[in-house]
XYZ file of C-alpha atoms in Angstrom:
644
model
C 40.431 92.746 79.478
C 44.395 92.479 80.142
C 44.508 95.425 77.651
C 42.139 97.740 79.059
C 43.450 97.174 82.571
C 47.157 97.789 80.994
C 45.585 101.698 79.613
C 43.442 102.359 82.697
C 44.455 105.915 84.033
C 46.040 106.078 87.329
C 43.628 107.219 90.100
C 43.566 111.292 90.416
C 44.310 112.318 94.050
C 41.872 114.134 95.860
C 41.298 117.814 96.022
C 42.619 119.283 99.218
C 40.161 119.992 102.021
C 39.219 122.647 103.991
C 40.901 123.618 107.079
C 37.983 122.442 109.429
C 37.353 119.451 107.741
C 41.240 118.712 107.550
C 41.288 118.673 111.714
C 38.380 116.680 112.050
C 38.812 114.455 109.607
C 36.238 114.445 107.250
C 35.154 114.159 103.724
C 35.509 117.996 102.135
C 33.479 118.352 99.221
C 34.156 121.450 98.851
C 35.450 121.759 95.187
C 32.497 119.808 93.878
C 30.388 122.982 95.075
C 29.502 126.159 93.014
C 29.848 128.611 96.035
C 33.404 127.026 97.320
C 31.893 126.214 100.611
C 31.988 122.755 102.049
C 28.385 121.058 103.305
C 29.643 121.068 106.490
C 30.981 124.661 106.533
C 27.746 125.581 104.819
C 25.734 123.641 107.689
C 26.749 125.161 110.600
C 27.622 128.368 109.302
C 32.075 128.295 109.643
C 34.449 130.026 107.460
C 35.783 127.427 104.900
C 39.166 128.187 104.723
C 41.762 126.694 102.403
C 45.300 126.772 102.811
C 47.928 127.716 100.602
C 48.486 124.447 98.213
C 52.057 122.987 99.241
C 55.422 123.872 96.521
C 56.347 120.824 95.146
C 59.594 120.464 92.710
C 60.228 118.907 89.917
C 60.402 115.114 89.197
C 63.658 113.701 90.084
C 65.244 112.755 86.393
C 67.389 110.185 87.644
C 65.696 106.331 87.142
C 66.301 103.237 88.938
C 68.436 101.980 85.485
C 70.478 105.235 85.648
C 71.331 104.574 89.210
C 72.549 101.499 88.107
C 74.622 102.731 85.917
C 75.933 105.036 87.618
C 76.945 102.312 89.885
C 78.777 100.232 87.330
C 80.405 103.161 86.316
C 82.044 103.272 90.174
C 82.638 99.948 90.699
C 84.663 100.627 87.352
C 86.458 103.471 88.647
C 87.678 101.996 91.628
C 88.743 98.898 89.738
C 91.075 100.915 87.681
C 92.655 102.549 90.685
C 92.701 98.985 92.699
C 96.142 97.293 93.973
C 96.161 94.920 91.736
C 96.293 97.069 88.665
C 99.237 98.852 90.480
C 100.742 95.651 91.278
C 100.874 94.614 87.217
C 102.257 97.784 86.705
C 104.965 97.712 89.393
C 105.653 94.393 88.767
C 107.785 95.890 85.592
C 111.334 95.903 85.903
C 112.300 99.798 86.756
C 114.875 101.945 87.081
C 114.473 103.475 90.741
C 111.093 102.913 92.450
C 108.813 106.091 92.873
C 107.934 106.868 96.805
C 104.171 105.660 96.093
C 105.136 102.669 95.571
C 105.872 101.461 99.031
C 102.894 100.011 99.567
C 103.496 97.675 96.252
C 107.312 96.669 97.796
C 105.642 94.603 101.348
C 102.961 93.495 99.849
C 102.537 90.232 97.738
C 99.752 90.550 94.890
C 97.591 87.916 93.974
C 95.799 88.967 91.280
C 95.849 90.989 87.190
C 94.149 94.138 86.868
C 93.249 95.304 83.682
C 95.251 98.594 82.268
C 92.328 99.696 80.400
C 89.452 99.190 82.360
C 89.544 103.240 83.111
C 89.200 103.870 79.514
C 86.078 102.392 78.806
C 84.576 105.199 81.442
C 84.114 108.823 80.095
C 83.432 111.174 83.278
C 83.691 114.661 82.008
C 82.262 115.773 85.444
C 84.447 113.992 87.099
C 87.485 114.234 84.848
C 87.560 118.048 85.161
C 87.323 118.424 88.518
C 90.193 116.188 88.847
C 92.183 118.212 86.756
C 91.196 121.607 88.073
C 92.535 120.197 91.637
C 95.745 118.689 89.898
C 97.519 121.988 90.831
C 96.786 121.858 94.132
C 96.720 118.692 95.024
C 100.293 117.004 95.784
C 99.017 113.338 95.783
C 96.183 110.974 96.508
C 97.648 110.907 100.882
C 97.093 114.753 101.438
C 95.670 115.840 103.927
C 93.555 119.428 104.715
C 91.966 120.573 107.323
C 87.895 121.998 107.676
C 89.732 125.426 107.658
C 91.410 124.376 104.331
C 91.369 127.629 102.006
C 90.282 125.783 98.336
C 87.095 124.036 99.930
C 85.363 127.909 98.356
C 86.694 126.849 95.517
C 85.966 123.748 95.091
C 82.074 124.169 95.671
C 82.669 126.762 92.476
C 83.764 123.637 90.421
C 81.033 121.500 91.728
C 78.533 123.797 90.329
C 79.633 123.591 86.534
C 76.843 121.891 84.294
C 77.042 123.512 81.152
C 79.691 122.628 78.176
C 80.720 125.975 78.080
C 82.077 125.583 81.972
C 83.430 122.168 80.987
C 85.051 123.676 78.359
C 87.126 126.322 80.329
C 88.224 123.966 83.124
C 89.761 121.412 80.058
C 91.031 124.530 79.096
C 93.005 125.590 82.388
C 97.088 123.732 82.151
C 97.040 122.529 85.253
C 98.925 119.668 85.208
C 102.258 122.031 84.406
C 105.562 121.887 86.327
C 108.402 123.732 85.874
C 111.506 121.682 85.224
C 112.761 122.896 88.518
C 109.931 121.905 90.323
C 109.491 118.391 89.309
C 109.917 115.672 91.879
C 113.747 115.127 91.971
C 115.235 111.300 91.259
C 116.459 109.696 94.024
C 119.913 110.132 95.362
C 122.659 107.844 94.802
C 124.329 107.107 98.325
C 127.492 105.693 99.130
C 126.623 102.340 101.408
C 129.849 100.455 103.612
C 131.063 97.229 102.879
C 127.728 94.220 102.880
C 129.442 92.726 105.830
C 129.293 96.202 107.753
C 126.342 96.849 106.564
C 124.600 93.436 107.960
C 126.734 93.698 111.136
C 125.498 97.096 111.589
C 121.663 96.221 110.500
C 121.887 93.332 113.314
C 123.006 95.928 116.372
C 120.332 98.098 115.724
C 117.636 95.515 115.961
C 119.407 94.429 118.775
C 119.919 97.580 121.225
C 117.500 100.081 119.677
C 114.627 98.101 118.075
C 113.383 96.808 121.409
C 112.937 99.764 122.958
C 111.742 102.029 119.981
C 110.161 99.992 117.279
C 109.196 102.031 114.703
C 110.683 99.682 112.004
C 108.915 96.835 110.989
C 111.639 94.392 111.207
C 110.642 91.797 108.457
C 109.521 93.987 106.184
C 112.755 95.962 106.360
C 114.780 92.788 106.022
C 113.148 91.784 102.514
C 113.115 95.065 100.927
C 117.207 95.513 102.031
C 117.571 91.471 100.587
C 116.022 92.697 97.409
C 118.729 95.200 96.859
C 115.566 98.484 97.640
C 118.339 100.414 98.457
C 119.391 100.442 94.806
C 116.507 101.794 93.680
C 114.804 103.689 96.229
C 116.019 106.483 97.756
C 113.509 107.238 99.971
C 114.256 103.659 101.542
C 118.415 104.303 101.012
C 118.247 107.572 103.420
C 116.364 105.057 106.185
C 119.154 102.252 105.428
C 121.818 105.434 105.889
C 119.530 106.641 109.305
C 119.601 102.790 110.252
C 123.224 102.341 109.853
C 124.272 105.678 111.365
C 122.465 104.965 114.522
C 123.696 101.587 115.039
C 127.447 102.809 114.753
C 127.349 104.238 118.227
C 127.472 100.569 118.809
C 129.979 99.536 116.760
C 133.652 98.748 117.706
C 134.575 98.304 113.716
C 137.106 101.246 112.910
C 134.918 101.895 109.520
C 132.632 103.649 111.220
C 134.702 106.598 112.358
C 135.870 109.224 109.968
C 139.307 108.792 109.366
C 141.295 110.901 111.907
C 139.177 111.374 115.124
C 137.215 109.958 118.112
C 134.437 107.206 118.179
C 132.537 110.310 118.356
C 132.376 110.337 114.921
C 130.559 107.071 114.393
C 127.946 107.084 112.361
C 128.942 110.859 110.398
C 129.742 109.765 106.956
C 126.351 107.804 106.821
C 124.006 110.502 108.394
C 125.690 113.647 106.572
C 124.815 112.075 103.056
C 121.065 112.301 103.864
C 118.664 115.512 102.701
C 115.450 115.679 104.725
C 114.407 118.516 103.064
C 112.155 118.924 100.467
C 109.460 115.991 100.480
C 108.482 114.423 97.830
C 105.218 114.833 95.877
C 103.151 112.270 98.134
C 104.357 111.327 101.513
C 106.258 108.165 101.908
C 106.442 106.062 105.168
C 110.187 105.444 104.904
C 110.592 109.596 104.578
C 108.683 109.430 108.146
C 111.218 106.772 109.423
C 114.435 108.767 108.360
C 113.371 111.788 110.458
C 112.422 109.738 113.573
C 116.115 108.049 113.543
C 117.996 111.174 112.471
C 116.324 112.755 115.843
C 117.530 109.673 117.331
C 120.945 109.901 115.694
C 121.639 113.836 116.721
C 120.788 113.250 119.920
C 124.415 112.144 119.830
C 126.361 114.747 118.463
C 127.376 118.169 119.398
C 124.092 119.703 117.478
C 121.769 118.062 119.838
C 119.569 120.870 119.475
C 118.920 119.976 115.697
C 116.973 116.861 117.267
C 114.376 118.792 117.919
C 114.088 120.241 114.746
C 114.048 116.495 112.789
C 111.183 116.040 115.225
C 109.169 118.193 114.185
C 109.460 117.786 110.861
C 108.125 114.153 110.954
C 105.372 115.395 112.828
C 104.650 117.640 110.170
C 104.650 114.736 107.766
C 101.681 112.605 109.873
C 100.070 115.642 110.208
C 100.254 115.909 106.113
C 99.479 112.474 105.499
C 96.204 112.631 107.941
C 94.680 110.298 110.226
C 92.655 108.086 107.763
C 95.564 107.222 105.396
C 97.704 106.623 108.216
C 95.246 104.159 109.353
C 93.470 103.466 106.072
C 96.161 103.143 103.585
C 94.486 102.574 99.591
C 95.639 99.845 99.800
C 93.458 97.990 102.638
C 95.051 94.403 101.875
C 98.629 95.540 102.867
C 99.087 94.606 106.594
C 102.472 95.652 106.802
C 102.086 98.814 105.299
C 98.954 99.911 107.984
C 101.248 98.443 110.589
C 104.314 100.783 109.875
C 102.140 103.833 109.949
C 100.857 102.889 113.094
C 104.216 102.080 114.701
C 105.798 105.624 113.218
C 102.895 107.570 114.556
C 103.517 105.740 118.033
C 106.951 106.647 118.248
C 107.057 109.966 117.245
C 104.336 110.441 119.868
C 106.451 108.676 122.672
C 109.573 110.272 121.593
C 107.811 113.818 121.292
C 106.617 113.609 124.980
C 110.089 112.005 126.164
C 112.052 115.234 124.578
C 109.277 117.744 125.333
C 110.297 116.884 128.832
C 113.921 116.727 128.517
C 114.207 120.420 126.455
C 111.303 122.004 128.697
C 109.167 123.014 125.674
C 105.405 121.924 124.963
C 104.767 118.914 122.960
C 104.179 118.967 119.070
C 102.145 116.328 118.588
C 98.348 116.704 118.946
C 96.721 113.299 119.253
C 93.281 115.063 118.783
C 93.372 115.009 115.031
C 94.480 111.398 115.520
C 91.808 110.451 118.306
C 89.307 108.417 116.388
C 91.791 106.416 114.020
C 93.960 105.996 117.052
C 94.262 102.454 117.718
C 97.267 100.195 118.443
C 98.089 98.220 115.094
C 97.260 94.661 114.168
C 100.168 92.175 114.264
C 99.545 89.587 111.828
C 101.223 86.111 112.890
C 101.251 85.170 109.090
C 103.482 89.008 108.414
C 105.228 88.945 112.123
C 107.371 86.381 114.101
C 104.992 85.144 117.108
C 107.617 85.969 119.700
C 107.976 89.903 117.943
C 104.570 90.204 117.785
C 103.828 89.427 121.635
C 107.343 91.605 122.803
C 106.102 94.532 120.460
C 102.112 94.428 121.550
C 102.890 94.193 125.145
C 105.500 96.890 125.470
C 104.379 99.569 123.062
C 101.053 99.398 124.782
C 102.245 100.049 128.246
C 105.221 102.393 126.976
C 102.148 104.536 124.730
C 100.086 104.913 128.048
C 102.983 106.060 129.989
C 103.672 108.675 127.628
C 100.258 110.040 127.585
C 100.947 110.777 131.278
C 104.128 112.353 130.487
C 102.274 114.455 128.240
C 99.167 115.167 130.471
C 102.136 116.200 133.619
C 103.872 118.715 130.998
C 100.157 119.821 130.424
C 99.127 120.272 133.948
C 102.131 120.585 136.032
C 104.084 123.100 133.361
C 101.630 124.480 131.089
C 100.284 127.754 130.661
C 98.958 128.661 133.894
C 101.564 126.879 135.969
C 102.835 130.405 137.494
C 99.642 130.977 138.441
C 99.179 127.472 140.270
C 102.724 127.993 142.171
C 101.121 131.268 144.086
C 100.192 130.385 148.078
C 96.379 130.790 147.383
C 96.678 128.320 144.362
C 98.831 125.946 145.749
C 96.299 123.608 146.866
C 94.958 123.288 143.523
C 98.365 122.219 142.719
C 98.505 119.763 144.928
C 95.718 118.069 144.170
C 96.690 118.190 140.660
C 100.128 116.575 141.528
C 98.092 113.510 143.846
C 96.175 112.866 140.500
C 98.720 112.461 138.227
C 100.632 109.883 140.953
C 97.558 107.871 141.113
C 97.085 107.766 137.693
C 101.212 106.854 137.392
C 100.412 104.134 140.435
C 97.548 102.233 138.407
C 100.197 102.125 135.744
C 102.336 100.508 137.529
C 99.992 97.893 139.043
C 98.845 96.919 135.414
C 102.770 96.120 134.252
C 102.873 92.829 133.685
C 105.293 90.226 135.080
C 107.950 90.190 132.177
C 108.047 94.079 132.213
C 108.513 94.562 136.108
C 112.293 95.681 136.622
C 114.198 93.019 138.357
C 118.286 93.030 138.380
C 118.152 89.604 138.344
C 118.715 88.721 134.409
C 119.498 84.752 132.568
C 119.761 85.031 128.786
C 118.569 81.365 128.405
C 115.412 81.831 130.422
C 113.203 83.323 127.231
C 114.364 83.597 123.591
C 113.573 86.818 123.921
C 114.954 87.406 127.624
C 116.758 90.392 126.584
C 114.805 92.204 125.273
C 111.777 92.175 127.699
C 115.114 93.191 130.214
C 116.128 96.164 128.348
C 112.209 96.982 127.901
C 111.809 96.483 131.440
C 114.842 99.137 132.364
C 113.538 101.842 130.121
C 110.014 101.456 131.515
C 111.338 101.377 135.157
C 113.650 104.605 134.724
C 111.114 106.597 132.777
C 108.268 106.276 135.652
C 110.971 107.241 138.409
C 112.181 110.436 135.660
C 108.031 111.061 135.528
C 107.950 111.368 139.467
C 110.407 113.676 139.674
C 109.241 116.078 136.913
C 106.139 115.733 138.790
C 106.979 116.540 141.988
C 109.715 118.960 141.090
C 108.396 122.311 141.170
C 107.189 121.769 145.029
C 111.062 121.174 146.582
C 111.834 124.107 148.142
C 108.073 125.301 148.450
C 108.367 125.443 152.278
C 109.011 122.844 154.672
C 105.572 121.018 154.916
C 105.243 120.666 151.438
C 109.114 120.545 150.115
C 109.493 117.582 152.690
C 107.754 114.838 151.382
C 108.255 116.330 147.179
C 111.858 116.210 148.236
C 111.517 112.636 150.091
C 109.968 111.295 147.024
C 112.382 112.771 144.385
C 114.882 111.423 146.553
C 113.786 108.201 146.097
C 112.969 107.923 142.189
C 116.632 109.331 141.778
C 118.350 106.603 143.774
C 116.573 103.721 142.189
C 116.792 105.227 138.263
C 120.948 105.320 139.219
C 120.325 101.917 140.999
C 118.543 100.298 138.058
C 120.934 101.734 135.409
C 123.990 100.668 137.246
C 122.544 97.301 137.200
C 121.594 97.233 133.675
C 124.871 97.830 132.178
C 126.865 95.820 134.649
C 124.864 93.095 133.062
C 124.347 94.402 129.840
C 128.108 95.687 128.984
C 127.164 98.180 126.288
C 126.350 101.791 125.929
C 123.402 102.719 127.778
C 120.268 103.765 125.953
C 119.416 107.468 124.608
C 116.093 107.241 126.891
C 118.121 106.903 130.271
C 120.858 109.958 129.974
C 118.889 112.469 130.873
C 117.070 110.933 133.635
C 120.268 109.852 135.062
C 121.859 113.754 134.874
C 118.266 114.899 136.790
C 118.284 111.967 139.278
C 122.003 113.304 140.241
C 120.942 116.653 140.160
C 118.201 115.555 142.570
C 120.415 113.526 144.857
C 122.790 117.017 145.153
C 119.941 119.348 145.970
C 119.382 117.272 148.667
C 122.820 118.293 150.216
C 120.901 121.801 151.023
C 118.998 119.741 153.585
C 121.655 120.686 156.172
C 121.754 124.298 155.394
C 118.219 124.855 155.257
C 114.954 123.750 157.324
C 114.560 120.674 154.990
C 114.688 117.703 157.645
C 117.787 116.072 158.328
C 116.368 112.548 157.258
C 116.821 113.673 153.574
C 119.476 115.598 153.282
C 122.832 114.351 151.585
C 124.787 111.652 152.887
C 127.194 109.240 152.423
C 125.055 106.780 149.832
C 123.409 109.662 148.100
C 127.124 110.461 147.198
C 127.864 107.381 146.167
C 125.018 107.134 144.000
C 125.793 110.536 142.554
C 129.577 109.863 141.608
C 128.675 106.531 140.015
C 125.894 108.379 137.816
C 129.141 110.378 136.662
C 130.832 107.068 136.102
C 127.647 106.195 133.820
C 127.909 109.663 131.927
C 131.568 109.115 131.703
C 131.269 105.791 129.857
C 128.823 107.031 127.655
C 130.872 110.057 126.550
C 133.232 108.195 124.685
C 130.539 108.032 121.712
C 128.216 110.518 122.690
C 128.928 114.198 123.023
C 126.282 115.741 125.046
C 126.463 113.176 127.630
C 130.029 114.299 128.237
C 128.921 117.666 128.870
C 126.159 116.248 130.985
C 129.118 114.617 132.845
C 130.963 117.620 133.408
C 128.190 119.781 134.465
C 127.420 117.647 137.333
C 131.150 117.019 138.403
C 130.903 121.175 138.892
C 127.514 120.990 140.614
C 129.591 118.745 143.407
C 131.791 121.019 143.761
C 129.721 123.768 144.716
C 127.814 121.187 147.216
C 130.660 119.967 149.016
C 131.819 124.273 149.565
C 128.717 125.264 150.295
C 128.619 121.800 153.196
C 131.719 122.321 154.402
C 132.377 126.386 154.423
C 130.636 127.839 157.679
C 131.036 131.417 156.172
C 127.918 130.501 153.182
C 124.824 131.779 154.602
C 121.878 129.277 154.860
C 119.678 128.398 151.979
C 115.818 129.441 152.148
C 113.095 126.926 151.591
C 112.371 128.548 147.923
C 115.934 127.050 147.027
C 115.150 125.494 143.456
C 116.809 123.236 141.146
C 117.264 125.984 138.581
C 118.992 128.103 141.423
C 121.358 125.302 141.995
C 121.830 125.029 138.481
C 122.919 128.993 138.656
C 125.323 128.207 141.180
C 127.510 126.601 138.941
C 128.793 129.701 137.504
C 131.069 129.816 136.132
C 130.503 126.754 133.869
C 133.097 125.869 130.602
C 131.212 127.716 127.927
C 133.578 126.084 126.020
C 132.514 122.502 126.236
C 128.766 123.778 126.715
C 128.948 125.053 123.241
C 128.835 121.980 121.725
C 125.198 122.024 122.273
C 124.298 125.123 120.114
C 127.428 124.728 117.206
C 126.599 123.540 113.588
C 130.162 122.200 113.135
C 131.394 121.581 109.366
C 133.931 119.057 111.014
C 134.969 117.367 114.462
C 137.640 119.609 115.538
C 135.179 120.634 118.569
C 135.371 117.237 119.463
């Protein structure tokens, strides 16, 4: 009885039935009649329509046991590519480290992976498509866009199923490099002396780190104790970047080159260093070197070339992508997501801060970032408790603050800001201009208490009490710098809408000179790279306010004797900062000309009164002529520091 059940045919589906008796759902028997006509058809005399029988395709091949399979054979693939087979491998003793393997030098590997756990798995599918891509792919990080030119190209490999099509894609050498295009070893750099370097390695965690984070300060500390340096390059030009920009704040004579200023500090580390071609896959210490080289020529006569390290990072996120910024292979590594995150964050912030400061738009889209965009995951176990709360606290605020820097460039100077600046637009404008101060407002209600700017300042109060100062300066000067790029382009609209742009620019500039007065009375050291230019624009501001008494501007904002005083001691503040810093001497001296003309025009009954469309750039113009001489040194490439 079992047996006969086990052969019993499966039950034949039913013939299909007739259109009427389809829609009224009712037995068609239809194909059991000689004619082809239904009963019911038949009955009452309808057409008994058929329609046409439905296309079905061909049985799917593929079996639950093949699935499986094919599952094994992933798992088995993504074994072979896991971290700890890379960790077994790295864990061999080698000559200089490649740039992929980063991600192997901060973490700590737990387990074996098995070298030949890839070789029990024969792909040919997936083995030639691989290699077709070899020659166009520059490493497992890439990243394309949906516009990306080989995506034809690869649906053409895709479709190969027959041997001969195998055949010809083994065929294709695509895995062949010229000598002269093969990754280049790492360069060998000359490093100081280890107690320079440590001294040097301790001021730049303490005056630069706060403010701009982008290194991740324990992880940088164990790879430089393991002697990285040695064997990495990639991680040697950072050390270089590192110990370049913490020379400005050196007093030890071995940072100068040997014959000039202390405007040299800082040259014989930061000329050794290439940033120019990348190598094959995109390494998170390449991404650090260009953020602190922008930060390091910032400081020399080729400020311009700032800009230009800038972008180039930039162009390495973009190139890594969003998800492997975010999603690195290897998902165990903490540290490794977490200096992504803090590189993308800081070439954002600085992007905005400069875009501002060299009037150009910014470079940095965070669209392509937007849905990976989150602020990164500080581990107590990988991160001192007390770095972890300074670094979460202030990079959030200091992120959100550039996004409104960004947004004002945007708005306030984009593309159609002529058209905005006409009389029939200029309500628009205004309304665009309240926006952005109450967006800057609820910023500044949502500070919280050990970021508010207060003079008062007692090292022993926090472990970390000077930091959350400085952090608390930078903050405070960059949302008074924000108001007055805001409200800049109304002063000298007219007099009822110059007034209070003028009254409020007035302000911002007194208490950015006030707060950075403050700060290095109590601070005694050079000031930071974030506050020079907002200091030159907040004295700029305080001496376009001396065309209050030669114009309709009201008298109760036009120069006098504290707005003066606060504009000589924002010279005194350039001044100091000269001594290691070239631009900010040239800063220095275009202002001291920019009095000059103020005080003639006051004084001189013979200059003819200044019309309400007075601007900042035709101030600027009055200065003429200026000493193209020392205003050079922002555009030269010097080969040496006889221009200093």
């Amino acid at each position: 009885m079992l047996a006969s059940d086990h052969h019993t045919q499966p039950k034949r589906k039913l013939d299909r039935s007739c259109e009427v008796c389809r829609k009224q759902k009712i037995k068609c028997d239809g194909a059991q009649q000689d004619t082809g006509i239904c009963s019911h058809c038949a009955e009452f005399n309808i057409p008994c329509v058929y329609s046409a029988p439905v296309k079905r395709g061909p049985k799917k091949k593929a079996s639950v046991t093949e699935l499986l399979q094919r599952i094994a054979m992933l798992e088995a693939k993504l074994r072979a590519v896991s971290v700890s087979r890379l960790c077994a491998a790295c864990s061999q003793p080698l000559v200089h480290a490649p740039a992929r393997d980063l991600e192997l030098e901060v973490s700590n590997p737990t387990q074996e992976g098995s070298s030949d756990s890839s070789g029990e798995i024969d792909d040919l599918e997936e083995d030639a498509l691989t290699a077709q891509f070899a020659c166009i792919s520059l490493g497992s990080h890439y990243s394309f866009g949906a516009g990306f030119d080989y995506l034809l190209a690869a649906k053409a490999v895709a479709e190969k199923n027959s041997a001969r099509k195998r055949e010809a894609f083994e065929a294709l050498n695509c895995q062949y490099a010229p000598s002269w295009d093969q990754e280049p070893t790492p360069d060998y750099y000359v490093y100081p002396d280890n107690d320079l370097m440590a001294a040097l390695v301790g001021l730049y965690f303490e005056n630069v780190h706060s403010t701009l984070p982008i290194l991740h300060r324990d992880a940088f500390e164990r790879a430089l104790s393991a002697k990285l340096h040695l064997r990495d390059g990639k991680f040697g030009a950072t050390l270089l970047a590192v110990l370049a920009v913490a020379s400005q704040y050196s007093d030890d004579p071995r940072v100068l080159v040997d014959g000039y200023s202390a405007q040299s500090s800082g040259w014989m580390y930061m000329t050794q260093i290439q940033l120019g071609l990348c190598s094959y896959e995109i390494n998170v210490y390449e991404v650090q070197t260009a953020f602190l080289l922008s930060l390091y020529a910032l400081t020399t006569s080729k400020a311009h070339s700032s800009w230009i390290y800038l972008g180039v990072g930039i162009r390495f996120l973009q190139q890594r992508g969003a998800r492997s910024v975010y999603q690195p292979c290897f998902e165990d590594c903490e540290t490794v997501r977490d200096m992504w995150s803090r590189a993308l964050w800081c070439f954002m912030c600085l992007d905005r801060i400069l875009s501002v400061q060299f009037g150009r738009p910014v470079g940095l889209d965070l669209d392509a970032f937007q849905q990976q965009l989150v602020l990164p995951r500080m581990d107590f176990a990988i991160q001192p408790p007390q770095e972890a709360v300074n670094y979460q606290s202030y990079i959030a605020i200091y992120v959100r603050l550039c996004k409104i820097i960004g947004n004002a460039m945007d708005r306030v100077y984009g593309s159609q800001f002529r058209a905005r600046r006409e009389p029939k637009n200029c309500e628009r404008h205004q309304e665009v201009v309240a926006e952005l101060d109450s967006e800057l407002n609820d910023w500044v209600n949502s500070l919280p208490t050990h970021l508010r700017w207060t003079s008062e300042y007692s090292a022993t109060s926090h472990p970390q009490a000077a930091a959350y100062f400085d952090q608390a300066h930078i903050l405070y000067v960059t949302q008074n710098y924000l108001r007055i790029v805001i409200h800049r382009p109304f002063i000298g609209l007219g007099d009822v809408i110059a007034a209070p742009s003028m009254s409020i620019c007035t302000q911002a500039a007194s208490c950015i000179i006030q707060a950075t007065d403050a700060w290095l009375k109590t601070r005694q050291r050079l000031p930071s790279l974030l506050v020079v230019c907002p200091v030159f624009l907040a004295a700029v501001t305080l001496t376009f306010t001396m065309w209050g008494k030669q114009s309709d501007i009201p008298a109760k904002i036009s120069w006098s004797d504290k707005g003066e005083k606060l504009v000589a001691r924002a010279v005194e503040i350039l001044e100091s900062a000269e001594i290691r810093r070239a631009p900010d001497g040239v800063l220095r001296r275009m202002l001291i000309q920019l009095q000059s003309v103020a005080r003639r025009t006051v004084s001189s009954d013979n200059i003819p009164h200044f019309q309400p469309g007075t601007s900042i750039e035709d101030l600027l113009a009055q200065t003429a002529p200026l000493d193209y001489d020392y205003l050079s040194l922002w555009m030269q490439s010097p080969q040496d520091f006889e221009g200093f």
